[in-house]
Amino acid sequence: MRLLLAFCAVLLAAGPALADDVVHLAIRDHKYDPPRIEVPAGVKFKLIVKNEDQTPEEFESFDLKREKVVPPGQEIPVFLGPLDAGEYKFFGDFHQDTAQGVMVAK
Amino acid sequence: MLASLLIVFREIIEAGLIVGIILAATEGVAGRGLWIAGGVAGGVLGAGLVALFAGALSNALEGVGQEVFTVGILCVAVLMLGWHTIWMARHGREIAAEMNAAGAAVKGGQKSLLAMAIVVAIAVLREGSEVVLFLYGIAVSTNEGPIPLLVGGMLGMLGGGMLSYLLYRGLVIIPMRHLFSVTNTLVALLAAGMAGQAADLLARTDIIPAWGDQLWDSSRLLSEGSMVGRALHALVGYSDRPSGVQVAAYLVTLVLLVSLSRAIGKPAATRPGGGVGRPAPQVR
């Protein structure tokens, strides 16, 4: 128990490191804009997802292993990379029929 | 309607499986029905609150509020499961013995029940807040017919509830002598999976090093997004592309819980033959 507590405390104690590049992605009418987004390969970067709709969305990707709620009218940061060059699919969990996108790391 | 049913059901699976395990793990402890139900109710309430404050939560801590919050509740759940493991190591045999002797519920164990209710509440809260946001989105969008979608959502929740019940029924078929060693293993795996997720979330937000972004990729073999993948994710913490720190946290928690449970449980290797169990040594 105490060890577990200590473990959690250590996990929470370390401070966040900073990502260099920033890439912007918007959600509009339950679609991603742009649906195909280029990002730098091999470096850490920050993806800012802005939800311009009136309804909540969830930025989700199995390829990128990310899942994050984006409240209506707000933007959230997603820390990514370093990615290998290639394509990574992502989608909006709440509107999977329309909100589909691909991230291309170059 | 089918789409929303599937989405909600998919979200509920994880919580449903956890509730099923907890129900089986607390079999025979008096008053557990109320505690577990209370945990579910508390989780639903919490889910509503988290959904309501989703905006504030996202903006907190320079945008990583969601992740840190999830890590916090996961850590609490892991601690509670650890507590339960220790409690069961002390009292599990008494419960099994008394159940065999009288077929009646065992008194006591309220503390352990509180811990389990908290785990249930956290499981429901985590998955539930997404369901609430999803259903809210449906409710406020005017161009889609909200009623059938909401009905679909409700059916999805019902399906998730049935899954918990089926898992529970499936587990309690196991004879009482072996039930708790099975549920103890499941609880330990559950805790390990949660600790792994917590560590992975922290690595994803750059708070701790990832120790390898991806140790392996078994997504072609079994995708974490598939129904089976999700169920295994909830049950044993399966991940198709785990980070190094995730695997490390998983193993550390698992080894810790198993060895704690062995150390605290009776040192003598005698098996209870259905007779009166010797009272567990008071280590506290």
PDB file of C-alpha atoms in Angstrom, chain B residues 69-232:
ATOM      1  CA  PHE B  69      -7.494  13.920 -13.120  1.00  0.00           C
ATOM      2  CA  THR B  70      -7.789  10.456 -14.686  1.00  0.00           C
ATOM      3  CA  VAL B  71      -4.388   9.487 -13.295  1.00  0.00           C
ATOM      4  CA  GLY B  72      -5.512  10.656  -9.848  1.00  0.00           C
ATOM      5  CA  ILE B  73      -8.681   8.565  -9.817  1.00  0.00           C
ATOM      6  CA  LEU B  74      -6.834   5.583 -11.284  1.00  0.00           C
ATOM      7  CA  CYS B  75      -4.289   5.782  -8.457  1.00  0.00           C
ATOM      8  CA  VAL B  76      -7.126   5.880  -5.917  1.00  0.00           C
ATOM      9  CA  ALA B  77      -8.696   2.818  -7.573  1.00  0.00           C
ATOM     10  CA  VAL B  78      -5.371   0.951  -7.504  1.00  0.00           C
ATOM     11  CA  LEU B  79      -4.968   1.757  -3.786  1.00  0.00           C
ATOM     12  CA  MET B  80      -8.502   0.577  -3.040  1.00  0.00           C
ATOM     13  CA  LEU B  81      -7.939  -2.668  -4.939  1.00  0.00           C
ATOM     14  CA  GLY B  82      -4.679  -3.099  -3.003  1.00  0.00           C
ATOM     15  CA  TRP B  83      -6.572  -2.594   0.232  1.00  0.00           C
ATOM     16  CA  HIS B  84      -9.110  -5.195  -0.821  1.00  0.00           C
ATOM     17  CA  THR B  85      -6.323  -7.646  -1.651  1.00  0.00           C
ATOM     18  CA  ILE B  86      -4.844  -7.269   1.831  1.00  0.00           C
ATOM     19  CA  TRP B  87      -8.244  -7.544   3.467  1.00  0.00           C
ATOM     20  CA  MET B  88      -9.050 -10.696   1.516  1.00  0.00           C
ATOM     21  CA  ALA B  89      -5.680 -12.196   2.394  1.00  0.00           C
ATOM     22  CA  ARG B  90      -6.685 -11.842   6.044  1.00  0.00           C
ATOM     23  CA  HIS B  91     -10.358 -12.751   5.888  1.00  0.00           C
ATOM     24  CA  GLY B  92     -11.032 -14.581   2.649  1.00  0.00           C
ATOM     25  CA  ARG B  93     -10.813 -18.046   4.164  1.00  0.00           C
ATOM     26  CA  GLU B  94     -13.129 -17.171   7.030  1.00  0.00           C
ATOM     27  CA  ILE B  95     -15.707 -15.969   4.537  1.00  0.00           C
ATOM     28  CA  ALA B  96     -15.361 -19.080   2.411  1.00  0.00           C
ATOM     29  CA  ALA B  97     -15.598 -21.305   5.503  1.00  0.00           C
ATOM     30  CA  GLU B  98     -18.632 -19.517   6.901  1.00  0.00           C
ATOM     31  CA  MET B  99     -20.360 -19.528   3.527  1.00  0.00           C
ATOM     32  CA  ASN B 100     -19.872 -23.273   3.287  1.00  0.00           C
ATOM     33  CA  ALA B 101     -21.021 -23.841   6.862  1.00  0.00           C
ATOM     34  CA  ALA B 102     -24.100 -21.675   6.985  1.00  0.00           C
ATOM     35  CA  GLY B 103     -24.660 -20.423   3.472  1.00  0.00           C
ATOM     36  CA  ALA B 104     -25.181 -17.050   5.069  1.00  0.00           C
ATOM     37  CA  ALA B 105     -23.614 -13.699   4.467  1.00  0.00           C
ATOM     38  CA  VAL B 106     -20.613 -12.803   6.538  1.00  0.00           C
ATOM     39  CA  LYS B 107     -20.785  -9.820   8.843  1.00  0.00           C
ATOM     40  CA  GLY B 108     -18.073  -7.230   8.879  1.00  0.00           C
ATOM     41  CA  GLY B 109     -15.898  -6.163   6.027  1.00  0.00           C
ATOM     42  CA  GLN B 110     -17.511  -2.743   5.764  1.00  0.00           C
ATOM     43  CA  LYS B 111     -14.145  -1.106   5.163  1.00  0.00           C
ATOM     44  CA  SER B 112     -13.378  -3.443   2.319  1.00  0.00           C
ATOM     45  CA  LEU B 113     -16.844  -2.752   0.913  1.00  0.00           C
ATOM     46  CA  LEU B 114     -16.216   0.975   1.052  1.00  0.00           C
ATOM     47  CA  ALA B 115     -13.005   0.438  -0.912  1.00  0.00           C
ATOM     48  CA  MET B 116     -14.853  -1.671  -3.498  1.00  0.00           C
ATOM     49  CA  ALA B 117     -17.682   0.869  -3.765  1.00  0.00           C
ATOM     50  CA  ILE B 118     -15.068   3.537  -4.514  1.00  0.00           C
ATOM     51  CA  VAL B 119     -13.550   1.361  -7.256  1.00  0.00           C
ATOM     52  CA  VAL B 120     -17.003   0.819  -8.781  1.00  0.00           C
ATOM     53  CA  ALA B 121     -17.740   4.550  -8.587  1.00  0.00           C
ATOM     54  CA  ILE B 122     -14.456   5.384 -10.320  1.00  0.00           C
ATOM     55  CA  ALA B 123     -15.023   2.809 -13.059  1.00  0.00           C
ATOM     56  CA  VAL B 124     -18.531   4.133 -13.720  1.00  0.00           C
ATOM     57  CA  LEU B 125     -17.373   7.757 -13.547  1.00  0.00           C
ATOM     58  CA  ARG B 126     -14.575   7.256 -16.073  1.00  0.00           C
ATOM     59  CA  GLU B 127     -16.679   5.627 -18.749  1.00  0.00           C
ATOM     60  CA  GLY B 128     -19.885   7.377 -17.762  1.00  0.00           C
ATOM     61  CA  SER B 129     -18.618  10.906 -18.308  1.00  0.00           C
ATOM     62  CA  GLU B 130     -17.964  10.089 -21.964  1.00  0.00           C
ATOM     63  CA  VAL B 131     -21.422   8.594 -22.309  1.00  0.00           C
ATOM     64  CA  VAL B 132     -22.951  11.701 -20.731  1.00  0.00           C
ATOM     65  CA  LEU B 133     -21.037  13.973 -23.141  1.00  0.00           C
ATOM     66  CA  PHE B 134     -22.006  11.810 -26.093  1.00  0.00           C
ATOM     67  CA  LEU B 135     -25.695  11.760 -25.167  1.00  0.00           C
ATOM     68  CA  TYR B 136     -25.584  15.493 -24.439  1.00  0.00           C
ATOM     69  CA  GLY B 137     -24.196  16.077 -27.917  1.00  0.00           C
ATOM     70  CA  ILE B 138     -27.084  14.103 -29.386  1.00  0.00           C
ATOM     71  CA  ALA B 139     -29.625  15.925 -27.272  1.00  0.00           C
ATOM     72  CA  VAL B 140     -28.498  19.412 -28.339  1.00  0.00           C
ATOM     73  CA  SER B 141     -28.043  18.676 -32.032  1.00  0.00           C
ATOM     74  CA  THR B 142     -31.347  19.380 -33.732  1.00  0.00           C
ATOM     75  CA  ASN B 143     -30.903  17.851 -37.159  1.00  0.00           C
ATOM     76  CA  GLU B 144     -30.655  14.295 -35.904  1.00  0.00           C
ATOM     77  CA  GLY B 145     -33.607  12.615 -34.281  1.00  0.00           C
ATOM     78  CA  PRO B 146     -32.629  12.694 -30.625  1.00  0.00           C
ATOM     79  CA  ILE B 147     -35.255  10.284 -29.282  1.00  0.00           C
ATOM     80  CA  PRO B 148     -34.203   7.079 -31.090  1.00  0.00           C
ATOM     81  CA  LEU B 149     -30.567   7.901 -30.384  1.00  0.00           C
ATOM     82  CA  LEU B 150     -31.290   8.401 -26.705  1.00  0.00           C
ATOM     83  CA  VAL B 151     -33.278   5.154 -26.653  1.00  0.00           C
ATOM     84  CA  GLY B 152     -30.283   3.472 -28.282  1.00  0.00           C
ATOM     85  CA  GLY B 153     -28.050   4.948 -25.589  1.00  0.00           C
ATOM     86  CA  MET B 154     -30.289   3.613 -22.839  1.00  0.00           C
ATOM     87  CA  LEU B 155     -30.324   0.143 -24.428  1.00  0.00           C
ATOM     88  CA  GLY B 156     -26.531   0.310 -24.611  1.00  0.00           C
ATOM     89  CA  MET B 157     -26.372   1.010 -20.886  1.00  0.00           C
ATOM     90  CA  LEU B 158     -28.751  -1.856 -20.216  1.00  0.00           C
ATOM     91  CA  GLY B 159     -26.501  -4.134 -22.281  1.00  0.00           C
ATOM     92  CA  GLY B 160     -23.486  -3.022 -20.241  1.00  0.00           C
ATOM     93  CA  GLY B 161     -25.365  -3.764 -17.037  1.00  0.00           C
ATOM     94  CA  MET B 162     -26.295  -7.227 -18.280  1.00  0.00           C
ATOM     95  CA  LEU B 163     -22.667  -7.907 -19.117  1.00  0.00           C
ATOM     96  CA  SER B 164     -21.679  -7.192 -15.478  1.00  0.00           C
ATOM     97  CA  TYR B 165     -24.375  -9.530 -14.283  1.00  0.00           C
ATOM     98  CA  LEU B 166     -23.368 -12.312 -16.674  1.00  0.00           C
ATOM     99  CA  LEU B 167     -19.707 -12.039 -15.685  1.00  0.00           C
ATOM    100  CA  TYR B 168     -20.707 -12.102 -12.035  1.00  0.00           C
ATOM    101  CA  ARG B 169     -22.939 -15.168 -12.514  1.00  0.00           C
ATOM    102  CA  GLY B 170     -20.212 -16.845 -14.504  1.00  0.00           C
ATOM    103  CA  LEU B 171     -17.690 -16.252 -11.740  1.00  0.00           C
ATOM    104  CA  VAL B 172     -19.817 -17.363  -8.802  1.00  0.00           C
ATOM    105  CA  ILE B 173     -20.358 -20.744 -10.436  1.00  0.00           C
ATOM    106  CA  ILE B 174     -16.795 -21.377  -9.254  1.00  0.00           C
ATOM    107  CA  PRO B 175     -16.875 -23.343  -5.972  1.00  0.00           C
ATOM    108  CA  MET B 176     -16.462 -21.144  -2.922  1.00  0.00           C
ATOM    109  CA  ARG B 177     -13.122 -22.758  -2.044  1.00  0.00           C
ATOM    110  CA  HIS B 178     -11.576 -21.468  -5.257  1.00  0.00           C
ATOM    111  CA  LEU B 179     -13.692 -18.392  -5.921  1.00  0.00           C
ATOM    112  CA  PHE B 180     -11.554 -15.972  -3.967  1.00  0.00           C
ATOM    113  CA  SER B 181      -8.261 -17.130  -5.395  1.00  0.00           C
ATOM    114  CA  VAL B 182      -9.777 -16.477  -8.842  1.00  0.00           C
ATOM    115  CA  THR B 183     -11.193 -13.083  -7.882  1.00  0.00           C
ATOM    116  CA  ASN B 184      -7.961 -12.127  -6.081  1.00  0.00           C
ATOM    117  CA  THR B 185      -6.067 -12.802  -9.292  1.00  0.00           C
ATOM    118  CA  LEU B 186      -8.613 -10.817 -11.303  1.00  0.00           C
ATOM    119  CA  VAL B 187      -8.427  -7.922  -8.827  1.00  0.00           C
ATOM    120  CA  ALA B 188      -4.623  -7.923  -8.984  1.00  0.00           C
ATOM    121  CA  LEU B 189      -4.711  -7.888 -12.810  1.00  0.00           C
ATOM    122  CA  LEU B 190      -7.323  -5.130 -12.728  1.00  0.00           C
ATOM    123  CA  ALA B 191      -5.143  -3.025 -10.443  1.00  0.00           C
ATOM    124  CA  ALA B 192      -2.060  -3.686 -12.563  1.00  0.00           C
ATOM    125  CA  GLY B 193      -3.929  -2.659 -15.717  1.00  0.00           C
ATOM    126  CA  MET B 194      -5.076   0.573 -14.076  1.00  0.00           C
ATOM    127  CA  ALA B 195      -1.584   1.397 -12.799  1.00  0.00           C
ATOM    128  CA  GLY B 196      -0.267   0.781 -16.320  1.00  0.00           C
ATOM    129  CA  GLN B 197      -2.883   3.096 -17.813  1.00  0.00           C
ATOM    130  CA  ALA B 198      -2.061   5.790 -15.263  1.00  0.00           C
ATOM    131  CA  ALA B 199       1.654   5.609 -16.052  1.00  0.00           C
ATOM    132  CA  ASP B 200       0.946   5.615 -19.799  1.00  0.00           C
ATOM    133  CA  LEU B 201      -1.265   8.697 -19.486  1.00  0.00           C
ATOM    134  CA  LEU B 202       1.494  10.548 -17.648  1.00  0.00           C
ATOM    135  CA  ALA B 203       3.998   9.542 -20.313  1.00  0.00           C
ATOM    136  CA  ARG B 204       1.618  10.713 -23.060  1.00  0.00           C
ATOM    137  CA  THR B 205       1.379  14.161 -21.495  1.00  0.00           C
ATOM    138  CA  ASP B 206       5.148  14.326 -21.152  1.00  0.00           C
ATOM    139  CA  ILE B 207       5.016  14.391 -17.359  1.00  0.00           C
ATOM    140  CA  ILE B 208       7.162  11.266 -17.026  1.00  0.00           C
ATOM    141  CA  PRO B 209       9.464   9.568 -19.539  1.00  0.00           C
ATOM    142  CA  ALA B 210       7.798   6.865 -21.651  1.00  0.00           C
ATOM    143  CA  TRP B 211      10.751   4.442 -21.576  1.00  0.00           C
ATOM    144  CA  GLY B 212       9.971   3.487 -25.140  1.00  0.00           C
ATOM    145  CA  ASP B 213       6.860   4.873 -26.815  1.00  0.00           C
ATOM    146  CA  GLN B 214       5.825   1.474 -28.072  1.00  0.00           C
ATOM    147  CA  LEU B 215       7.316  -1.755 -26.774  1.00  0.00           C
ATOM    148  CA  TRP B 216       5.396  -3.873 -29.253  1.00  0.00           C
ATOM    149  CA  ASP B 217       2.542  -3.630 -31.739  1.00  0.00           C
ATOM    150  CA  SER B 218      -0.009  -6.408 -31.541  1.00  0.00           C
ATOM    151  CA  SER B 219      -2.807  -4.335 -33.080  1.00  0.00           C
ATOM    152  CA  ARG B 220      -2.956  -6.590 -36.140  1.00  0.00           C
ATOM    153  CA  LEU B 221      -3.276  -9.637 -33.915  1.00  0.00           C
ATOM    154  CA  LEU B 222      -5.834  -8.137 -31.543  1.00  0.00           C
ATOM    155  CA  SER B 223      -6.803  -4.484 -31.832  1.00  0.00           C
ATOM    156  CA  GLU B 224      -7.507  -2.659 -28.604  1.00  0.00           C
ATOM    157  CA  GLY B 225     -10.431  -1.056 -30.415  1.00  0.00           C
ATOM    158  CA  SER B 226     -12.207  -4.361 -31.066  1.00  0.00           C
ATOM    159  CA  MET B 227     -14.808  -5.635 -28.617  1.00  0.00           C
ATOM    160  CA  VAL B 228     -12.538  -8.450 -27.421  1.00  0.00           C
ATOM    161  CA  GLY B 229      -9.603  -6.032 -27.179  1.00  0.00           C
ATOM    162  CA  ARG B 230     -11.644  -3.624 -25.099  1.00  0.00           C
ATOM    163  CA  ALA B 231     -12.875  -6.383 -22.812  1.00  0.00           C
ATOM    164  CA  LEU B 232      -9.314  -7.652 -22.280  1.00  0.00           C
TER     165      LEU B 232
END
